[in-house]
Amino acid sequence: MGVVFLFVLVTSFIFRIVSLRNNLSFWNDESHTALMSRGIMEYGKPVTSYGSSMGVYQLALYYLTALFFKLFSISEFTGRLPSALAGAMLVTAGFVIGKKILNSKRALIVSFLIGFSQIQLAWSTQLRPYIWLELFTLLISYFLYQYIKSPWKLFNKNLAISVILSLTSCLFHGTGLLNLALVCLVIVYKIIKHQKFIYLLTIPIFGVVGALIVFSSMAGGWAFVRDIIFKVYLSPLHYRIFLTHNYLWLIVGAIIGFLTLFRRNRELSILLGGSIVFIFAVAIFKINPNYVRYSLPAFPLMYILFAEGVVSVVEKITKKEYLRWLLIALTLALLSLTGKFVFWPKNYYSINADVRENPIVDYKLAFNKIKDLIGDNQDIIVMDAWNDRVPWYLPGQNYIYLVKDGAGKTDSVFGEEMIGTIPEFEVERESFPSGIVIVEDWQSQTPEDMKDHIRKNLKFEFMVQDLPYNEDDHWGISVYSWGI
């Protein structure tokens, strides 16, 4: 069993490294993380050249990425390498935890699902924190289970580890607060289970900690805290399509696993199943219903229940061990028909494979061409539809942010001027002898009427579409100019 697991671990890690070696362009959110990490190397802390920071938002990810930049070099490969390592750690944690709470057979299935799922390969090859959040959620779930099983004591080693991991996950991304909420819910359960109701008075502490984390993140402020608490989204269509069109097999298997596990270990089944439902509910109705990445921490828990379901059904079918293994292998082979698994290393694993959410363009190629257009011209102005691409690819370049409702404003993060109307655009155009404008070919932050105005009145230079090895996922940017 151990040899098979090592094969899964090593092979799946190779799959991840193969994708990283091409140094393919960052997409928007990745370049933001890389930019703040570069700020640590340049200024000693995660700030922009304008002096602004993100507070505690992604603080741990910034420092971890900066460490790898320092040890190796500043590149896409180096920036994404920690995520690939986290993916390998997640495969390992899935096997070890699966073995401890279930058995080796189920654990091996869990490690396989984590190791070769397209969605896991994609997110463990990005400079984003979500694979880390999966790892933290899985570890926290294990230690919370140990906490539930232990004799009554409000605070013990297992709870301490869970709290530390939860707070650490908050430093990787604000959605780490979900882990803190799970810890809080388990504490409430244990208090009620042992009828120690006086200890319910400790629960508000978690609310205060959560509010302080939100207050210290990104925009911060109590208005942001208020929005987090009271804002509710009621548009689950995107998630419904994501789950029913791509992961119905996983949902059905996890439900079967929940029911079979419930018969022999109610607390574990409710912990896993309840955590999955909680994460999806918050992701859909509280965080953002248009981005499935916020539900990723639920996936390792779903894999555990799926493995439980598969093995339980197989064990009902036959008592012969070799037939059980044959049926498990057949099940995994059939899963390949879903298109959600990868069995040969690829140059790129798309985060849009399930639903198209994130504009992925070869920005590195585009900005290299823009750099050639600029040449030695010190007076040129660049206008972009995103605020952190120019600082990453063209550090020191003067630029303007084209964004709806940006009229008369200055970006608080990078300090560049913001404009959002055609008259403002024309004023700036008259102010500079030459300029370059980047227009995104999808519905973006730049007003559509301004895009049309740019297309009609400026010189078209070039278009960059898609990313190498990801040609089926079509996104494009067009570059226009004047005075060049």
JSON list of C-alpha atoms in Angstrom, two decimals, residues 283-451:
[
{"chain": "A", "resi": 283, "resn": "ALA", "atom": "CA", "xyz": [-19.21, 30.44, -0.68]},
{"chain": "A", "resi": 284, "resn": "ILE", "atom": "CA", "xyz": [-22.47, 30.70, -2.61]},
{"chain": "A", "resi": 285, "resn": "PHE", "atom": "CA", "xyz": [-24.57, 32.98, -0.41]},
{"chain": "A", "resi": 286, "resn": "LYS", "atom": "CA", "xyz": [-21.99, 35.08, 1.44]},
{"chain": "A", "resi": 287, "resn": "ILE", "atom": "CA", "xyz": [-18.68, 35.33, -0.43]},
{"chain": "A", "resi": 288, "resn": "ASN", "atom": "CA", "xyz": [-19.31, 35.41, -4.18]},
{"chain": "A", "resi": 289, "resn": "PRO", "atom": "CA", "xyz": [-21.61, 33.11, -6.19]},
{"chain": "A", "resi": 290, "resn": "ASN", "atom": "CA", "xyz": [-19.67, 33.75, -9.42]},
{"chain": "A", "resi": 291, "resn": "TYR", "atom": "CA", "xyz": [-16.33, 32.20, -8.41]},
{"chain": "A", "resi": 292, "resn": "VAL", "atom": "CA", "xyz": [-16.18, 28.51, -7.56]},
{"chain": "A", "resi": 293, "resn": "ARG", "atom": "CA", "xyz": [-12.66, 28.74, -6.13]},
{"chain": "A", "resi": 294, "resn": "TYR", "atom": "CA", "xyz": [-14.05, 29.81, -2.77]},
{"chain": "A", "resi": 295, "resn": "SER", "atom": "CA", "xyz": [-15.59, 26.37, -2.31]},
{"chain": "A", "resi": 296, "resn": "LEU", "atom": "CA", "xyz": [-12.33, 24.47, -2.97]},
{"chain": "A", "resi": 297, "resn": "PRO", "atom": "CA", "xyz": [-11.65, 23.70, 0.74]},
{"chain": "A", "resi": 298, "resn": "ALA", "atom": "CA", "xyz": [-14.68, 21.41, 0.67]},
{"chain": "A", "resi": 299, "resn": "PHE", "atom": "CA", "xyz": [-13.20, 19.14, -2.00]},
{"chain": "A", "resi": 300, "resn": "PRO", "atom": "CA", "xyz": [-10.72, 17.09, 0.11]},
{"chain": "A", "resi": 301, "resn": "LEU", "atom": "CA", "xyz": [-13.57, 16.36, 2.54]},
{"chain": "A", "resi": 302, "resn": "MET", "atom": "CA", "xyz": [-15.77, 15.30, -0.37]},
{"chain": "A", "resi": 303, "resn": "TYR", "atom": "CA", "xyz": [-12.99, 13.00, -1.60]},
{"chain": "A", "resi": 304, "resn": "ILE", "atom": "CA", "xyz": [-12.89, 11.32, 1.81]},
{"chain": "A", "resi": 305, "resn": "LEU", "atom": "CA", "xyz": [-16.64, 10.68, 1.79]},
{"chain": "A", "resi": 306, "resn": "PHE", "atom": "CA", "xyz": [-16.49, 9.56, -1.85]},
{"chain": "A", "resi": 307, "resn": "ALA", "atom": "CA", "xyz": [-13.75, 7.04, -1.02]},
{"chain": "A", "resi": 308, "resn": "GLU", "atom": "CA", "xyz": [-15.83, 5.82, 1.91]},
{"chain": "A", "resi": 309, "resn": "GLY", "atom": "CA", "xyz": [-18.83, 5.40, -0.38]},
{"chain": "A", "resi": 310, "resn": "VAL", "atom": "CA", "xyz": [-16.95, 3.52, -3.10]},
{"chain": "A", "resi": 311, "resn": "VAL", "atom": "CA", "xyz": [-15.26, 1.08, -0.74]},
{"chain": "A", "resi": 312, "resn": "SER", "atom": "CA", "xyz": [-18.45, 0.48, 1.27]},
{"chain": "A", "resi": 313, "resn": "VAL", "atom": "CA", "xyz": [-20.39, -0.41, -1.87]},
{"chain": "A", "resi": 314, "resn": "VAL", "atom": "CA", "xyz": [-17.58, -2.65, -3.15]},
{"chain": "A", "resi": 315, "resn": "GLU", "atom": "CA", "xyz": [-17.40, -4.46, 0.19]},
{"chain": "A", "resi": 316, "resn": "LYS", "atom": "CA", "xyz": [-21.12, -5.13, -0.03]},
{"chain": "A", "resi": 317, "resn": "ILE", "atom": "CA", "xyz": [-20.74, -6.63, -3.50]},
{"chain": "A", "resi": 318, "resn": "THR", "atom": "CA", "xyz": [-18.00, -9.18, -2.73]},
{"chain": "A", "resi": 319, "resn": "LYS", "atom": "CA", "xyz": [-15.94, -10.49, 0.16]},
{"chain": "A", "resi": 320, "resn": "LYS", "atom": "CA", "xyz": [-13.02, -11.53, -2.01]},
{"chain": "A", "resi": 321, "resn": "GLU", "atom": "CA", "xyz": [-10.17, -9.06, -1.57]},
{"chain": "A", "resi": 322, "resn": "TYR", "atom": "CA", "xyz": [-8.79, -9.31, -5.08]},
{"chain": "A", "resi": 323, "resn": "LEU", "atom": "CA", "xyz": [-12.25, -8.66, -6.53]},
{"chain": "A", "resi": 324, "resn": "ARG", "atom": "CA", "xyz": [-12.65, -5.64, -4.28]},
{"chain": "A", "resi": 325, "resn": "TRP", "atom": "CA", "xyz": [-9.41, -4.17, -5.56]},
{"chain": "A", "resi": 326, "resn": "LEU", "atom": "CA", "xyz": [-10.47, -4.97, -9.12]},
{"chain": "A", "resi": 327, "resn": "LEU", "atom": "CA", "xyz": [-13.78, -3.16, -8.64]},
{"chain": "A", "resi": 328, "resn": "ILE", "atom": "CA", "xyz": [-12.04, -0.15, -7.08]},
{"chain": "A", "resi": 329, "resn": "ALA", "atom": "CA", "xyz": [-9.62, -0.01, -10.01]},
{"chain": "A", "resi": 330, "resn": "LEU", "atom": "CA", "xyz": [-12.56, -0.28, -12.41]},
{"chain": "A", "resi": 331, "resn": "THR", "atom": "CA", "xyz": [-14.34, 2.58, -10.62]},
{"chain": "A", "resi": 332, "resn": "LEU", "atom": "CA", "xyz": [-11.27, 4.79, -10.90]},
{"chain": "A", "resi": 333, "resn": "ALA", "atom": "CA", "xyz": [-10.93, 3.85, -14.57]},
{"chain": "A", "resi": 334, "resn": "LEU", "atom": "CA", "xyz": [-14.56, 4.80, -15.17]},
{"chain": "A", "resi": 335, "resn": "LEU", "atom": "CA", "xyz": [-13.93, 8.16, -13.52]},
{"chain": "A", "resi": 336, "resn": "SER", "atom": "CA", "xyz": [-11.55, 8.95, -16.37]},
{"chain": "A", "resi": 337, "resn": "LEU", "atom": "CA", "xyz": [-14.63, 9.14, -18.59]},
{"chain": "A", "resi": 338, "resn": "THR", "atom": "CA", "xyz": [-15.81, 12.21, -16.67]},
{"chain": "A", "resi": 339, "resn": "GLY", "atom": "CA", "xyz": [-12.94, 14.23, -18.14]},
{"chain": "A", "resi": 340, "resn": "LYS", "atom": "CA", "xyz": [-12.06, 15.47, -14.68]},
{"chain": "A", "resi": 341, "resn": "PHE", "atom": "CA", "xyz": [-8.84, 13.50, -14.32]},
{"chain": "A", "resi": 342, "resn": "VAL", "atom": "CA", "xyz": [-5.44, 13.76, -15.97]},
{"chain": "A", "resi": 343, "resn": "PHE", "atom": "CA", "xyz": [-3.29, 10.67, -16.53]},
{"chain": "A", "resi": 344, "resn": "TRP", "atom": "CA", "xyz": [-0.49, 12.18, -18.56]},
{"chain": "A", "resi": 345, "resn": "PRO", "atom": "CA", "xyz": [1.42, 15.35, -17.62]},
{"chain": "A", "resi": 346, "resn": "LYS", "atom": "CA", "xyz": [0.35, 18.51, -19.43]},
{"chain": "A", "resi": 347, "resn": "ASN", "atom": "CA", "xyz": [2.00, 21.84, -20.06]},
{"chain": "A", "resi": 348, "resn": "TYR", "atom": "CA", "xyz": [-0.99, 23.64, -18.58]},
{"chain": "A", "resi": 349, "resn": "TYR", "atom": "CA", "xyz": [-3.97, 22.77, -16.37]},
{"chain": "A", "resi": 350, "resn": "SER", "atom": "CA", "xyz": [-6.73, 25.32, -16.82]},
{"chain": "A", "resi": 351, "resn": "ILE", "atom": "CA", "xyz": [-8.57, 26.76, -13.83]},
{"chain": "A", "resi": 352, "resn": "ASN", "atom": "CA", "xyz": [-11.41, 27.40, -16.32]},
{"chain": "A", "resi": 353, "resn": "ALA", "atom": "CA", "xyz": [-11.81, 23.75, -17.25]},
{"chain": "A", "resi": 354, "resn": "ASP", "atom": "CA", "xyz": [-15.11, 23.45, -15.35]},
{"chain": "A", "resi": 355, "resn": "VAL", "atom": "CA", "xyz": [-16.53, 26.96, -15.74]},
{"chain": "A", "resi": 356, "resn": "ARG", "atom": "CA", "xyz": [-15.06, 30.00, -17.50]},
{"chain": "A", "resi": 357, "resn": "GLU", "atom": "CA", "xyz": [-14.50, 32.58, -14.79]},
{"chain": "A", "resi": 358, "resn": "ASN", "atom": "CA", "xyz": [-10.99, 33.97, -15.05]},
{"chain": "A", "resi": 359, "resn": "PRO", "atom": "CA", "xyz": [-9.64, 35.88, -18.07]},
{"chain": "A", "resi": 360, "resn": "ILE", "atom": "CA", "xyz": [-6.40, 34.10, -18.95]},
{"chain": "A", "resi": 361, "resn": "VAL", "atom": "CA", "xyz": [-4.28, 35.82, -21.60]},
{"chain": "A", "resi": 362, "resn": "ASP", "atom": "CA", "xyz": [-0.60, 35.69, -22.44]},
{"chain": "A", "resi": 363, "resn": "TYR", "atom": "CA", "xyz": [0.03, 39.01, -20.70]},
{"chain": "A", "resi": 364, "resn": "LYS", "atom": "CA", "xyz": [3.77, 38.43, -20.66]},
{"chain": "A", "resi": 365, "resn": "LEU", "atom": "CA", "xyz": [3.85, 38.31, -24.46]},
{"chain": "A", "resi": 366, "resn": "ALA", "atom": "CA", "xyz": [1.57, 41.34, -24.71]},
{"chain": "A", "resi": 367, "resn": "PHE", "atom": "CA", "xyz": [3.68, 43.49, -22.39]},
{"chain": "A", "resi": 368, "resn": "ASN", "atom": "CA", "xyz": [6.90, 42.45, -24.09]},
{"chain": "A", "resi": 369, "resn": "LYS", "atom": "CA", "xyz": [5.40, 43.81, -27.31]},
{"chain": "A", "resi": 370, "resn": "ILE", "atom": "CA", "xyz": [4.28, 46.96, -25.49]},
{"chain": "A", "resi": 371, "resn": "LYS", "atom": "CA", "xyz": [7.81, 47.38, -24.14]},
{"chain": "A", "resi": 372, "resn": "ASP", "atom": "CA", "xyz": [9.09, 47.28, -27.73]},
{"chain": "A", "resi": 373, "resn": "LEU", "atom": "CA", "xyz": [6.54, 49.92, -28.72]},
{"chain": "A", "resi": 374, "resn": "ILE", "atom": "CA", "xyz": [7.61, 52.18, -25.88]},
{"chain": "A", "resi": 375, "resn": "GLY", "atom": "CA", "xyz": [11.31, 51.86, -26.63]},
{"chain": "A", "resi": 376, "resn": "ASP", "atom": "CA", "xyz": [13.20, 54.84, -25.18]},
{"chain": "A", "resi": 377, "resn": "ASN", "atom": "CA", "xyz": [10.14, 57.11, -25.15]},
{"chain": "A", "resi": 378, "resn": "GLN", "atom": "CA", "xyz": [9.99, 58.56, -21.62]},
{"chain": "A", "resi": 379, "resn": "ASP", "atom": "CA", "xyz": [6.89, 60.69, -22.26]},
{"chain": "A", "resi": 380, "resn": "ILE", "atom": "CA", "xyz": [4.53, 57.93, -23.29]},
{"chain": "A", "resi": 381, "resn": "ILE", "atom": "CA", "xyz": [1.46, 57.12, -21.19]},
{"chain": "A", "resi": 382, "resn": "VAL", "atom": "CA", "xyz": [-0.02, 53.63, -20.86]},
{"chain": "A", "resi": 383, "resn": "MET", "atom": "CA", "xyz": [-3.71, 53.11, -20.13]},
{"chain": "A", "resi": 384, "resn": "ASP", "atom": "CA", "xyz": [-4.91, 49.76, -18.83]},
{"chain": "A", "resi": 385, "resn": "ALA", "atom": "CA", "xyz": [-8.15, 48.15, -17.69]},
{"chain": "A", "resi": 386, "resn": "TRP", "atom": "CA", "xyz": [-6.50, 46.65, -14.60]},
{"chain": "A", "resi": 387, "resn": "ASN", "atom": "CA", "xyz": [-4.49, 48.39, -11.91]},
{"chain": "A", "resi": 388, "resn": "ASP", "atom": "CA", "xyz": [-1.60, 46.01, -11.18]},
{"chain": "A", "resi": 389, "resn": "ARG", "atom": "CA", "xyz": [-0.48, 44.70, -14.57]},
{"chain": "A", "resi": 390, "resn": "VAL", "atom": "CA", "xyz": [1.58, 47.72, -15.57]},
{"chain": "A", "resi": 391, "resn": "PRO", "atom": "CA", "xyz": [3.44, 47.89, -12.20]},
{"chain": "A", "resi": 392, "resn": "TRP", "atom": "CA", "xyz": [4.34, 44.20, -12.55]},
{"chain": "A", "resi": 393, "resn": "TYR", "atom": "CA", "xyz": [5.40, 44.09, -16.20]},
{"chain": "A", "resi": 394, "resn": "LEU", "atom": "CA", "xyz": [6.54, 47.72, -16.65]},
{"chain": "A", "resi": 395, "resn": "PRO", "atom": "CA", "xyz": [7.77, 48.90, -13.23]},
{"chain": "A", "resi": 396, "resn": "GLY", "atom": "CA", "xyz": [8.12, 52.67, -13.05]},
{"chain": "A", "resi": 397, "resn": "GLN", "atom": "CA", "xyz": [5.97, 53.28, -16.12]},
{"chain": "A", "resi": 398, "resn": "ASN", "atom": "CA", "xyz": [3.45, 56.14, -15.87]},
{"chain": "A", "resi": 399, "resn": "TYR", "atom": "CA", "xyz": [-0.06, 54.83, -16.50]},
{"chain": "A", "resi": 400, "resn": "ILE", "atom": "CA", "xyz": [-3.78, 55.50, -16.09]},
{"chain": "A", "resi": 401, "resn": "TYR", "atom": "CA", "xyz": [-6.44, 53.09, -14.89]},
{"chain": "A", "resi": 402, "resn": "LEU", "atom": "CA", "xyz": [-9.53, 52.90, -17.14]},
{"chain": "A", "resi": 403, "resn": "VAL", "atom": "CA", "xyz": [-12.37, 51.93, -14.84]},
{"chain": "A", "resi": 404, "resn": "LYS", "atom": "CA", "xyz": [-16.07, 52.62, -14.55]},
{"chain": "A", "resi": 405, "resn": "ASP", "atom": "CA", "xyz": [-16.87, 55.27, -11.90]},
{"chain": "A", "resi": 406, "resn": "GLY", "atom": "CA", "xyz": [-13.19, 56.20, -11.80]},
{"chain": "A", "resi": 407, "resn": "ALA", "atom": "CA", "xyz": [-13.79, 59.81, -12.80]},
{"chain": "A", "resi": 408, "resn": "GLY", "atom": "CA", "xyz": [-11.57, 62.19, -10.85]},
{"chain": "A", "resi": 409, "resn": "LYS", "atom": "CA", "xyz": [-10.25, 59.48, -8.53]},
{"chain": "A", "resi": 410, "resn": "THR", "atom": "CA", "xyz": [-6.80, 58.19, -7.67]},
{"chain": "A", "resi": 411, "resn": "ASP", "atom": "CA", "xyz": [-6.16, 54.50, -7.03]},
{"chain": "A", "resi": 412, "resn": "SER", "atom": "CA", "xyz": [-5.38, 54.03, -3.34]},
{"chain": "A", "resi": 413, "resn": "VAL", "atom": "CA", "xyz": [-3.16, 51.01, -4.03]},
{"chain": "A", "resi": 414, "resn": "PHE", "atom": "CA", "xyz": [-0.80, 52.19, -6.77]},
{"chain": "A", "resi": 415, "resn": "GLY", "atom": "CA", "xyz": [-1.49, 55.91, -6.88]},
{"chain": "A", "resi": 416, "resn": "GLU", "atom": "CA", "xyz": [-2.29, 56.12, -10.58]},
{"chain": "A", "resi": 417, "resn": "GLU", "atom": "CA", "xyz": [-5.01, 58.37, -11.97]},
{"chain": "A", "resi": 418, "resn": "MET", "atom": "CA", "xyz": [-8.37, 56.76, -12.71]},
{"chain": "A", "resi": 419, "resn": "ILE", "atom": "CA", "xyz": [-10.70, 57.81, -15.51]},
{"chain": "A", "resi": 420, "resn": "GLY", "atom": "CA", "xyz": [-14.06, 56.41, -16.54]},
{"chain": "A", "resi": 421, "resn": "THR", "atom": "CA", "xyz": [-15.57, 58.62, -19.25]},
{"chain": "A", "resi": 422, "resn": "ILE", "atom": "CA", "xyz": [-14.80, 59.43, -22.88]},
{"chain": "A", "resi": 423, "resn": "PRO", "atom": "CA", "xyz": [-14.35, 63.19, -22.22]},
{"chain": "A", "resi": 424, "resn": "GLU", "atom": "CA", "xyz": [-11.77, 62.38, -19.54]},
{"chain": "A", "resi": 425, "resn": "PHE", "atom": "CA", "xyz": [-10.03, 60.04, -21.93]},
{"chain": "A", "resi": 426, "resn": "GLU", "atom": "CA", "xyz": [-9.82, 62.75, -24.59]},
{"chain": "A", "resi": 427, "resn": "VAL", "atom": "CA", "xyz": [-8.40, 65.24, -22.07]},
{"chain": "A", "resi": 428, "resn": "GLU", "atom": "CA", "xyz": [-5.63, 62.78, -21.18]},
{"chain": "A", "resi": 429, "resn": "ARG", "atom": "CA", "xyz": [-5.04, 61.96, -24.82]},
{"chain": "A", "resi": 430, "resn": "GLU", "atom": "CA", "xyz": [-4.43, 65.65, -25.54]},
{"chain": "A", "resi": 431, "resn": "SER", "atom": "CA", "xyz": [-2.08, 65.89, -22.56]},
{"chain": "A", "resi": 432, "resn": "PHE", "atom": "CA", "xyz": [0.38, 63.29, -23.81]},
{"chain": "A", "resi": 433, "resn": "PRO", "atom": "CA", "xyz": [2.12, 63.26, -27.21]},
{"chain": "A", "resi": 434, "resn": "SER", "atom": "CA", "xyz": [1.91, 59.48, -27.40]},
{"chain": "A", "resi": 435, "resn": "GLY", "atom": "CA", "xyz": [0.16, 56.69, -25.60]},
{"chain": "A", "resi": 436, "resn": "ILE", "atom": "CA", "xyz": [-0.73, 53.01, -25.53]},
{"chain": "A", "resi": 437, "resn": "VAL", "atom": "CA", "xyz": [-4.15, 51.70, -24.52]},
{"chain": "A", "resi": 438, "resn": "ILE", "atom": "CA", "xyz": [-4.97, 48.12, -23.54]},
{"chain": "A", "resi": 439, "resn": "VAL", "atom": "CA", "xyz": [-8.54, 47.02, -24.27]},
{"chain": "A", "resi": 440, "resn": "GLU", "atom": "CA", "xyz": [-9.89, 43.75, -22.94]},
{"chain": "A", "resi": 441, "resn": "ASP", "atom": "CA", "xyz": [-12.13, 41.90, -25.37]},
{"chain": "A", "resi": 442, "resn": "TRP", "atom": "CA", "xyz": [-14.56, 40.75, -22.68]},
{"chain": "A", "resi": 443, "resn": "GLN", "atom": "CA", "xyz": [-16.94, 42.70, -20.44]},
{"chain": "A", "resi": 444, "resn": "SER", "atom": "CA", "xyz": [-14.45, 44.23, -18.04]},
{"chain": "A", "resi": 445, "resn": "GLN", "atom": "CA", "xyz": [-13.98, 47.22, -15.76]},
{"chain": "A", "resi": 446, "resn": "THR", "atom": "CA", "xyz": [-13.52, 49.65, -18.66]},
{"chain": "A", "resi": 447, "resn": "PRO", "atom": "CA", "xyz": [-16.90, 51.06, -19.82]},
{"chain": "A", "resi": 448, "resn": "GLU", "atom": "CA", "xyz": [-18.05, 49.58, -23.11]},
{"chain": "A", "resi": 449, "resn": "ASP", "atom": "CA", "xyz": [-18.62, 52.97, -24.73]},
{"chain": "A", "resi": 450, "resn": "MET", "atom": "CA", "xyz": [-15.03, 53.95, -23.95]},
{"chain": "A", "resi": 451, "resn": "LYS", "atom": "CA", "xyz": [-13.78, 50.70, -25.48]}
]
